[in-house]
Amino acid sequence: MPFVIIPPRTAAVLLLLAVALTACATPSPGLGESTPALAPVVPTVEPLPASAPTLEPSPTPAPTLIGFVGHIASAPAGSIAALSLEGAHIAAAAHLAQLDVVDIDALDSADPAAAIGMTAERGAIIIIVAGSELADAARAAAQNYPAIKFVGVDQPADDSLANYFTLGEPGDRLDEEAFLAGALAGLVTTEREVGIAVVGGERESKLYENGFRHGVRYTCGDCELWVVTLTDPNDTVAGTESAARLQRARVDVMFAASGPAGDSGLEAAAALGMWVIWSGRDLTAATDRALGSILRRPDLSLPGLIGLILNGESPPHAAFALANGNLSLAENFGPDVSPAVIQLMSDVVAQLSSGALDTGVDLAAGEEK
């Protein structure tokens, strides 16, 4: 092959071209290796927590309904109706019950049967009927509504009705009521002359008269007792006249059996300036001539009685008596009763309650022993 002489300039160009081609042929670091394929990115979705099942709220049970029926608007402080209502409120609160009060005085008809029917139809499971004058209506309602329990306050027991329970006769200690009044009269009198108005011819009147007599003797052995006998417990005119008759005998303390005639007599006596002792109402705040009051206390008995009924039990009959804790002197005394007399009366109550002191009256006949 003939030797070709390349000019120097051409040789230099060819050398530079060779170097450039060699550089292009050398692989760049890392590019000669295969690049691994990228894995597709799948977004991670966090699972939602399982939703709790929706619970429907349990229906709220209807509250127990206790009915109360009585002459409320006309009830004085310390009366059976007023204290029964107080006891009903205590019972309802203790057992988380609702109290449905029907005031007979507020009804156009003033019909006890209609009043009882109103609370019965509203769903009362227990109905309290307060007052001796409502006994017939309470018993009739117990017969008409055998599924409802009835509580008669100051009403006689009736064993023929399984759903009728009572606070009252038989067994009310009228002799104890009168004994307390007599003891208080004997401690306060200055004339040593005391009086009582009773309705004659009945065992109850004898219990009042002889209980009062023995109470006076217990605290004032030389006091003289004057008795006015009334023929009609509702004769307010005769009751008023009894106060004047006792005043003429120089009596300065008077007591009377509870009722329209007796109450009118005590009101007249207070107006005449005599001291009076109330029974079945607390009017010590109404007149400064009141010494005190003897009260039957259904407010102390009803809560326990209602509790037994709600527990499915049949409560025993309970009379108003010191031993049963539902007979007492009112807490309020008149301004003329000294602290010493109040303490002495507290002692008398305790002794009668425990049986250490006896009234001296035969309970069956009302006569003195």
Coordinates of C-alpha atoms in Angstrom, one line a residue:
M1 CA 0.0 0.0 0.0
P2 CA 1.5 3.3 -0.9
F3 CA 2.5 5.5 1.9
V4 CA 0.5 8.7 2.1
I5 CA 1.9 11.7 3.6
I6 CA -0.8 13.6 5.5
P7 CA -0.2 17.2 5.9
P8 CA 0.4 18.3 9.5
R9 CA -2.8 20.5 9.7
T10 CA -4.9 17.6 8.5
A11 CA -3.3 15.2 10.9
A12 CA -4.0 17.4 13.8
V13 CA -7.7 17.7 12.8
L14 CA -8.0 13.9 12.5
L15 CA -6.4 13.4 15.9
L16 CA -8.8 15.7 17.6
L17 CA -11.7 14.0 15.9
A18 CA -10.5 10.6 17.1
V19 CA -10.2 11.8 20.7
A20 CA -13.7 13.2 20.6
L21 CA -15.2 10.0 19.2
T22 CA -13.4 8.0 21.8
A23 CA -14.8 10.2 24.6
C24 CA -18.3 9.8 23.2
A25 CA -17.9 6.0 23.1
T26 CA -17.0 5.8 26.8
P27 CA -20.1 5.2 28.8
S28 CA -20.9 7.7 31.6
P29 CA -20.7 6.2 35.0
G30 CA -24.0 4.6 36.0
L31 CA -25.7 5.1 32.6
G32 CA -24.4 1.8 31.3
E33 CA -26.2 -0.1 34.0
S34 CA -29.9 -0.8 33.6
T35 CA -32.1 1.5 35.7
P36 CA -34.6 -0.6 37.7
A37 CA -38.3 0.1 36.9
L38 CA -40.1 2.2 39.5
A39 CA -42.9 0.4 41.3
P40 CA -46.2 2.1 41.0
V41 CA -47.1 4.1 44.1
V42 CA -50.5 2.9 45.5
P43 CA -51.9 5.4 47.9
T44 CA -52.5 3.9 51.3
V45 CA -56.1 4.3 52.5
E46 CA -56.5 3.9 56.3
P47 CA -59.6 1.9 57.0
L48 CA -62.3 3.9 58.8
P49 CA -63.1 2.7 62.3
A50 CA -66.3 0.6 62.4
S51 CA -69.1 2.9 63.5
A52 CA -70.8 1.8 66.7
P53 CA -74.4 0.8 66.3
T54 CA -76.8 3.6 67.2
L55 CA -78.7 2.8 70.3
E56 CA -82.2 4.2 70.7
P57 CA -82.5 5.8 74.2
S58 CA -84.7 3.8 76.6
P59 CA -88.0 5.5 77.2
T60 CA -88.1 7.3 80.5
P61 CA -90.6 5.5 82.8
A62 CA -93.5 7.6 83.9
P63 CA -93.2 8.7 87.5
T64 CA -95.4 7.0 90.1
L65 CA -98.5 9.1 90.6
I66 CA -100.0 9.5 94.1
G67 CA -103.3 11.3 94.3
F68 CA -104.5 13.5 97.2
V69 CA -108.1 14.6 97.8
G70 CA -109.3 16.8 100.5
H71 CA -110.8 20.2 101.5
I72 CA -107.6 22.1 101.2
A73 CA -108.4 25.8 100.7
S74 CA -110.5 25.9 103.8
A75 CA -108.2 23.8 106.0
P76 CA -106.7 25.7 108.9
A77 CA -103.1 25.1 110.1
G78 CA -102.8 21.9 112.1
S79 CA -105.9 20.3 110.7
I80 CA -106.2 16.8 109.3
A81 CA -106.3 18.0 105.7
A82 CA -103.4 20.4 106.1
L83 CA -101.1 17.9 107.9
S84 CA -102.2 15.0 105.6
L85 CA -101.1 17.1 102.6
E86 CA -97.8 17.8 104.2
G87 CA -97.3 14.1 104.8
A88 CA -98.2 13.3 101.2
H89 CA -95.6 15.7 99.9
I90 CA -93.0 14.1 102.2
A91 CA -94.0 10.6 101.0
A92 CA -93.9 11.6 97.3
A93 CA -90.5 13.2 97.6
A94 CA -89.1 10.2 99.4
H95 CA -90.2 7.8 96.7
L96 CA -89.6 10.1 93.7
A97 CA -93.3 10.1 93.0
Q98 CA -95.5 12.8 91.5
L99 CA -98.3 14.2 93.7
D100 CA -101.6 15.0 92.1
V101 CA -103.6 17.2 94.4
V102 CA -107.3 17.7 93.9
D103 CA -108.9 20.4 96.2
I104 CA -112.6 19.7 96.6
D105 CA -113.1 23.3 97.6
A106 CA -111.9 24.4 94.1
L107 CA -114.4 22.3 92.2
D108 CA -117.6 23.8 91.0
S109 CA -119.5 20.7 92.2
A110 CA -117.6 20.3 95.4
D111 CA -118.3 16.6 94.9
P112 CA -115.8 14.3 96.7
A113 CA -116.6 11.4 94.3
A114 CA -115.8 13.6 91.3
A115 CA -112.6 14.7 92.9
I116 CA -111.4 11.2 93.6
G117 CA -112.4 10.1 90.1
M118 CA -110.3 12.9 88.6
T119 CA -107.0 11.7 90.1
A120 CA -108.0 8.0 89.5
E121 CA -108.5 8.6 85.8
R122 CA -105.1 10.4 85.6
G123 CA -103.4 7.2 86.7
A124 CA -102.8 7.5 90.4
I125 CA -101.9 4.1 91.9
I126 CA -102.4 5.4 95.5
I127 CA -105.0 7.9 96.5
I128 CA -105.0 9.6 99.9
V129 CA -108.4 10.9 101.0
A130 CA -108.1 13.2 104.0
G131 CA -110.9 13.9 106.5
S132 CA -113.5 12.0 108.4
E133 CA -116.3 13.6 106.4
L134 CA -114.9 11.9 103.3
A135 CA -115.0 8.4 104.6
D136 CA -118.1 7.3 102.7
A137 CA -116.7 8.7 99.4
A138 CA -113.3 7.0 100.0
R139 CA -114.9 3.6 100.7
A140 CA -117.1 3.9 97.6
A141 CA -114.1 4.8 95.4
A142 CA -112.2 1.8 96.8
Q143 CA -115.0 -0.4 95.6
N144 CA -115.1 1.3 92.2
Y145 CA -111.4 1.2 91.6
P146 CA -110.1 -2.1 93.0
A147 CA -106.7 -1.8 91.3
I148 CA -106.0 1.5 93.2
K149 CA -104.8 1.6 96.8
F150 CA -106.7 4.1 99.0
V151 CA -105.6 5.6 102.3
G152 CA -108.3 7.2 104.4
V153 CA -107.0 9.7 107.0
D154 CA -109.1 10.1 110.2
Q155 CA -111.4 7.5 108.9
P156 CA -112.6 4.2 110.5
A157 CA -111.1 0.9 109.2
D158 CA -113.1 -1.3 106.9
D159 CA -111.7 -4.9 106.8
S160 CA -114.0 -5.8 103.9
L161 CA -111.9 -3.7 101.4
A162 CA -108.5 -5.1 100.6
N163 CA -107.4 -1.9 98.9
Y164 CA -108.5 0.5 101.6
F165 CA -106.1 1.4 104.5
T166 CA -106.8 3.9 107.3
L167 CA -105.4 6.1 109.9
G168 CA -108.1 6.5 112.6
E169 CA -110.6 4.5 114.4
P170 CA -110.8 2.0 116.0
G171 CA -108.4 2.9 118.7
D172 CA -108.1 6.7 118.6
R173 CA -107.0 7.9 122.0
L174 CA -109.4 10.7 122.6
D175 CA -108.7 10.3 126.3
E176 CA -105.1 11.2 125.7
E177 CA -105.9 14.2 123.7
A178 CA -108.2 15.5 126.5
F179 CA -105.7 14.5 129.2
L180 CA -103.0 16.7 127.6
A181 CA -105.4 19.6 127.4
G182 CA -106.5 19.2 131.0
A183 CA -102.9 19.0 132.2
L184 CA -102.1 22.2 130.4
A185 CA -105.2 24.0 131.7
G186 CA -104.3 23.0 135.2
L187 CA -100.8 24.4 134.9
V188 CA -101.9 27.8 133.5
T189 CA -105.2 28.6 135.2
T190 CA -105.1 31.4 137.8
E191 CA -108.7 31.2 138.8
R192 CA -108.5 27.5 139.5
E193 CA -111.6 27.2 137.4
V194 CA -111.5 25.3 134.1
G195 CA -114.2 24.3 131.6
I196 CA -114.9 21.9 128.7
A197 CA -117.7 21.7 126.1
V198 CA -118.6 18.2 124.9
V199 CA -121.4 16.6 123.0
G200 CA -123.4 14.4 125.4
G201 CA -124.6 10.9 125.1
E202 CA -121.7 9.4 123.2
R203 CA -118.6 7.3 124.2
E204 CA -116.4 9.8 122.4
S205 CA -117.7 12.6 124.5
K206 CA -117.1 10.7 127.7
L207 CA -113.5 10.0 126.7
Y208 CA -113.0 13.7 126.2
E209 CA -114.7 14.7 129.4
N210 CA -113.1 12.2 131.7
G211 CA -109.7 12.4 130.0
F212 CA -109.8 16.2 130.5
R213 CA -110.9 15.8 134.1
H214 CA -108.0 13.5 135.0
G215 CA -105.5 15.7 133.2
V216 CA -106.7 18.7 135.3
R217 CA -106.4 16.6 138.5
Y218 CA -102.9 15.5 137.6
T219 CA -101.6 19.1 137.5
C220 CA -104.1 21.0 139.7
G221 CA -105.7 18.9 142.4
D222 CA -107.8 21.7 143.8
C223 CA -109.1 23.0 140.5
E224 CA -112.8 22.9 139.8
L225 CA -114.1 21.5 136.5
W226 CA -117.2 22.9 134.7
V227 CA -118.7 20.9 131.9
V228 CA -121.2 22.2 129.2
T229 CA -123.0 19.4 127.4
L230 CA -124.1 20.1 123.9
T231 CA -126.7 18.1 122.0
D232 CA -125.6 18.8 118.4
P233 CA -121.9 18.9 117.3
N234 CA -122.8 21.2 114.4
D235 CA -124.8 23.8 116.5
T236 CA -122.5 26.8 116.4
V237 CA -125.0 29.0 118.3
A238 CA -125.0 26.6 121.3
G239 CA -121.2 26.4 121.1
T240 CA -120.9 30.1 121.3
E241 CA -123.2 30.3 124.2
S242 CA -121.2 27.7 126.1
A243 CA -118.3 30.1 126.3
A244 CA -120.5 32.7 128.0
R245 CA -121.9 30.1 130.5
L246 CA -118.4 29.1 131.5
Q247 CA -117.2 32.7 131.8
R248 CA -120.1 33.3 134.3
A249 CA -118.6 30.5 136.4
R250 CA -115.3 32.4 136.4
V251 CA -113.6 29.8 134.2
D252 CA -110.4 31.2 132.7
V253 CA -109.3 28.2 130.5
M254 CA -111.6 26.4 128.1
F255 CA -111.2 23.2 126.0
A256 CA -113.7 21.7 123.6
A257 CA -114.1 18.7 121.4
S258 CA -113.2 19.3 117.8
G259 CA -116.1 20.2 115.5
P260 CA -118.2 23.2 114.5
A261 CA -119.9 23.6 117.9
G262 CA -116.7 23.2 119.9
D263 CA -114.7 25.5 117.6
S264 CA -117.3 28.2 117.8
G265 CA -117.2 28.0 121.6
L266 CA -113.4 28.4 121.7
E267 CA -113.5 31.3 119.3
A268 CA -116.1 33.0 121.5
A269 CA -114.1 32.2 124.7
A270 CA -111.0 33.8 123.2
A271 CA -113.0 36.9 122.3
L272 CA -114.2 37.1 125.9
G273 CA -110.6 37.0 127.2
M274 CA -110.5 33.4 128.3
W275 CA -107.5 31.2 127.5
V276 CA -108.3 28.4 125.1
I277 CA -106.8 25.1 124.1
W278 CA -107.5 23.9 120.5
S279 CA -108.1 20.4 119.3
G280 CA -107.4 19.5 115.6
R281 CA -106.1 22.9 114.5
D282 CA -103.2 25.1 115.5
L283 CA -104.5 28.6 115.9
T284 CA -101.9 29.8 118.4
A285 CA -100.8 32.4 115.8
A286 CA -104.3 33.7 115.4
T287 CA -104.9 34.8 118.9
D288 CA -102.8 35.6 122.0
R289 CA -105.5 33.8 124.1
A290 CA -104.5 30.4 122.8
L291 CA -102.4 28.3 125.1
G292 CA -101.7 25.5 122.7
S293 CA -103.2 22.8 120.5
I294 CA -103.6 19.0 120.6
L295 CA -102.9 17.7 117.1
R296 CA -103.4 14.4 115.2
R297 CA -100.3 14.0 113.1
P298 CA -100.9 12.2 109.8
D299 CA -97.8 14.0 108.5
L300 CA -95.7 11.7 110.7
S301 CA -97.5 8.4 109.7
L302 CA -98.2 8.8 106.0
P303 CA -94.7 8.6 104.6
G304 CA -94.1 5.2 106.2
L305 CA -97.5 3.9 105.3
I306 CA -97.1 5.0 101.6
G307 CA -93.7 3.3 101.6
L308 CA -95.1 0.0 102.7
I309 CA -97.8 0.1 100.0
L310 CA -95.3 1.0 97.2
N311 CA -93.2 -2.0 98.4
G312 CA -96.2 -4.3 97.9
E313 CA -97.1 -4.6 101.6
S314 CA -100.4 -4.1 103.3
P315 CA -99.8 -1.6 106.2
P316 CA -101.5 -2.4 109.5
H317 CA -104.2 -0.1 110.7
A318 CA -102.9 2.8 112.8
A319 CA -105.0 4.8 115.3
F320 CA -104.0 8.3 116.5
A321 CA -102.3 7.7 119.8
L322 CA -99.2 8.9 121.6
A323 CA -97.7 5.4 121.5
N324 CA -98.0 5.4 117.7
G325 CA -96.1 8.7 117.5
N326 CA -98.9 10.4 115.6
L327 CA -100.5 12.4 118.4
S328 CA -98.9 15.4 119.9
L329 CA -99.0 18.9 121.4
A330 CA -98.4 21.5 118.7
E331 CA -94.9 23.0 118.8
N332 CA -96.3 26.4 119.1
F333 CA -97.5 27.6 122.6
G334 CA -99.2 30.8 123.5
P335 CA -97.3 33.8 125.1
D336 CA -98.7 33.0 128.5
V337 CA -97.1 29.5 128.6
S338 CA -93.8 29.6 130.4
P339 CA -90.8 27.5 129.4
A340 CA -91.2 25.6 132.7
V341 CA -94.8 24.6 131.8
I342 CA -93.7 23.6 128.3
Q343 CA -91.1 21.3 129.9
L344 CA -93.6 19.8 132.3
M345 CA -96.0 19.1 129.4
S346 CA -93.1 17.4 127.5
D347 CA -92.7 15.2 130.5
V348 CA -96.4 14.3 130.5
V349 CA -96.3 13.4 126.8
A350 CA -93.3 11.1 127.4
Q351 CA -94.9 9.4 130.4
L352 CA -98.2 8.8 128.6
S353 CA -96.4 7.6 125.5
S354 CA -94.3 5.0 127.4
G355 CA -97.3 3.8 129.5
A356 CA -95.7 5.1 132.7
L357 CA -98.7 7.4 133.1
D358 CA -102.3 6.3 132.6
T359 CA -105.3 8.6 131.7
G360 CA -107.5 6.8 134.2
V361 CA -110.3 6.3 131.6
D362 CA -111.8 3.0 130.5
L363 CA -111.4 3.0 126.7
A364 CA -114.4 0.7 126.0
A365 CA -117.0 2.9 127.7
G366 CA -115.3 6.2 128.3
E367 CA -116.0 6.1 132.0
E368 CA -113.6 6.7 134.8
K369 CA -111.7 3.6 136.0

